[in-house]
Coordinates of C-alpha atoms in Angstrom, one line a residue:
X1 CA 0.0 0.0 0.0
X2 CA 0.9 3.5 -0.6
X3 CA -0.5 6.7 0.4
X4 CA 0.7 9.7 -1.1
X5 CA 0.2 13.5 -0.1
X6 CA 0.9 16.7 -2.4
X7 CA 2.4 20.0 -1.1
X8 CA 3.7 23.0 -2.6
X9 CA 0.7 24.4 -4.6
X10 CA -0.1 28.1 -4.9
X11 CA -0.8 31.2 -6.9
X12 CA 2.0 32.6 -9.1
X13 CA 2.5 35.3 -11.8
X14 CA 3.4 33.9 -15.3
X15 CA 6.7 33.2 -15.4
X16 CA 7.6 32.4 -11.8
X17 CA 8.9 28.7 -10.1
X18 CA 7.1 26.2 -8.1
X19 CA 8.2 22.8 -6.1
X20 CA 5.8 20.4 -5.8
X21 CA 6.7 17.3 -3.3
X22 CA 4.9 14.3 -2.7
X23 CA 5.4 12.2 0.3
X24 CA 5.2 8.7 0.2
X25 CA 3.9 6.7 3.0
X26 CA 4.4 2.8 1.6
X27 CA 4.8 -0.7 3.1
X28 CA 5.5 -3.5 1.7
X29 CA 8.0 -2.8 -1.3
X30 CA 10.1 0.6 -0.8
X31 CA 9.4 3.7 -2.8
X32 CA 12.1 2.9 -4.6
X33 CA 10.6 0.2 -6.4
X34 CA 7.7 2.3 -7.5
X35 CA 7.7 4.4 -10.8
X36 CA 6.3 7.9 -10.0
X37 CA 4.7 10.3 -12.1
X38 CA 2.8 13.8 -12.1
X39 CA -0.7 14.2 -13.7
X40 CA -2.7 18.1 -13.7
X41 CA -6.1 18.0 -14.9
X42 CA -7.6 21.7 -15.3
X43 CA -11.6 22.1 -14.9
X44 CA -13.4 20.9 -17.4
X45 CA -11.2 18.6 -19.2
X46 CA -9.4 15.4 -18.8
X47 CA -6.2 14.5 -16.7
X48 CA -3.4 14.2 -18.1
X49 CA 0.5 13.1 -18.0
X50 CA 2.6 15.7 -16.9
X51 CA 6.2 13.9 -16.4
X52 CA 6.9 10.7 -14.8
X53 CA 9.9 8.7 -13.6
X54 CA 11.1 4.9 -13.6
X55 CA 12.9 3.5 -11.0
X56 CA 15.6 3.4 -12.8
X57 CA 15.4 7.3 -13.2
X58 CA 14.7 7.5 -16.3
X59 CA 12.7 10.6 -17.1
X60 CA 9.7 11.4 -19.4
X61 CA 8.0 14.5 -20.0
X62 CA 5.1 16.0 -21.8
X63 CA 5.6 18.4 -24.8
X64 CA 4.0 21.2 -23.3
X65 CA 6.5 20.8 -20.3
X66 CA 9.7 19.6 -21.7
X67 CA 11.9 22.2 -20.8
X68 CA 10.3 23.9 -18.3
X69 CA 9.8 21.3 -15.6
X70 CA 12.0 18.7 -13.9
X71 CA 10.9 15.8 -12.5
X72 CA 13.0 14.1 -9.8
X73 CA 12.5 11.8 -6.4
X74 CA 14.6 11.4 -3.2
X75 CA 14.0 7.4 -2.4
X76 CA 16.1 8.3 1.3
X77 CA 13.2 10.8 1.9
X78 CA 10.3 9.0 -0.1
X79 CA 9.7 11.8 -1.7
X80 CA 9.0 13.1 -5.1
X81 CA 9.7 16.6 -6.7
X82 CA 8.3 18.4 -9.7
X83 CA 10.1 21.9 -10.1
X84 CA 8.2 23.9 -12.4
X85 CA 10.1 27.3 -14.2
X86 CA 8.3 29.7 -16.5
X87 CA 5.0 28.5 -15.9
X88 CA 2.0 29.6 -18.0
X89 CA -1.2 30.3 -17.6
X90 CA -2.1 27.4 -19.1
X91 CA -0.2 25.2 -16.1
X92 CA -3.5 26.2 -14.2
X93 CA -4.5 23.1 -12.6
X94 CA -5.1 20.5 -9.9
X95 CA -1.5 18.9 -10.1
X96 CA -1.5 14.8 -8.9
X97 CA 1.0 12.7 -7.4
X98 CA 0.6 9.0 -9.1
X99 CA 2.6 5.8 -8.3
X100 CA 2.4 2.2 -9.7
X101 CA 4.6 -1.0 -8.9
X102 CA 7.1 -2.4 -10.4
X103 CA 8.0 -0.3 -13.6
X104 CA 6.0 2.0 -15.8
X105 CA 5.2 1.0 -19.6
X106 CA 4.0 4.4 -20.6
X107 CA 5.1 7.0 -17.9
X108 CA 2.7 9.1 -19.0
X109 CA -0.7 6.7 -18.8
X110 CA -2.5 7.5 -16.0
X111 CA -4.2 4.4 -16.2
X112 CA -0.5 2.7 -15.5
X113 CA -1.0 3.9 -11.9
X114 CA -2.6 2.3 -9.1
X115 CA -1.9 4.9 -6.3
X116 CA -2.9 8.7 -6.4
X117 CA -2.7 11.8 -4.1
X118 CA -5.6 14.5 -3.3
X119 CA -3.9 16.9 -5.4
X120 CA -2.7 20.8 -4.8
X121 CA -3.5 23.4 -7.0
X122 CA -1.5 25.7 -8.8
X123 CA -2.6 28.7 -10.2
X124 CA -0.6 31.1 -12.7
X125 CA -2.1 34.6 -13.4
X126 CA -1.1 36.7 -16.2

């Protein structure tokens, strides 16, 4: 089992920097073993991949990110980071922590992962 909790959300003028973290809480395999990924879903449309990583670290990233955001994770601290630079309006949104066990196919799938956070929401204003 794994229970997962966002922080880090806010309200920021275009072109400013967030840090998302997401603390893991698992038992059973370590965090580790999990592949990890970040998901946004604005109102009024669907939810959707933002970045993810493996457990071998490797990294994937949405076009409309690439670039801009970084995902990384601290397995000593079970912990997973999304810094975000010269966000857009368009970044508004309910961001998501996801994870699934062992390995990810498709980082990006959000029907890949089994375990999922409440979400923090980051706004961007013009």
């Amino acid at each position: 089992q794994v229970r997962l909790v966002e922080s880090g959300g806010g309200s920021v003028q275009a072109g400013g920097s967030l840090r998302l973290s997401c603390a893991a809480s698992v038992s059973g395999y370590t965090f580790s073993s999990y592949c990890m990924g970040w998901f946004r879903q604005a109102p009024g449309k669907e939810r959707e991949g933002v970045a993810g990583i493996d457990v071998d670290n490797t990294t994937t990233y949405a076009d409309s990110v690439k670039g801009r955001f970084t995902i990384s994770r601290d397995n000593a601290k079970n912990t997973l980071y999304l810094q975000m630079n010269s966000l857009k309006p368009e970044d508004t949104a309910m961001y998501y922590c996801a994870g699934t066990y062992p390995y990810c196919y498709t980082a990006l799938d959000l029907y890949e992962y089994n375990y999922w956070g409440q979400g923090t929401q980051v706004t961007v204003s013009s």
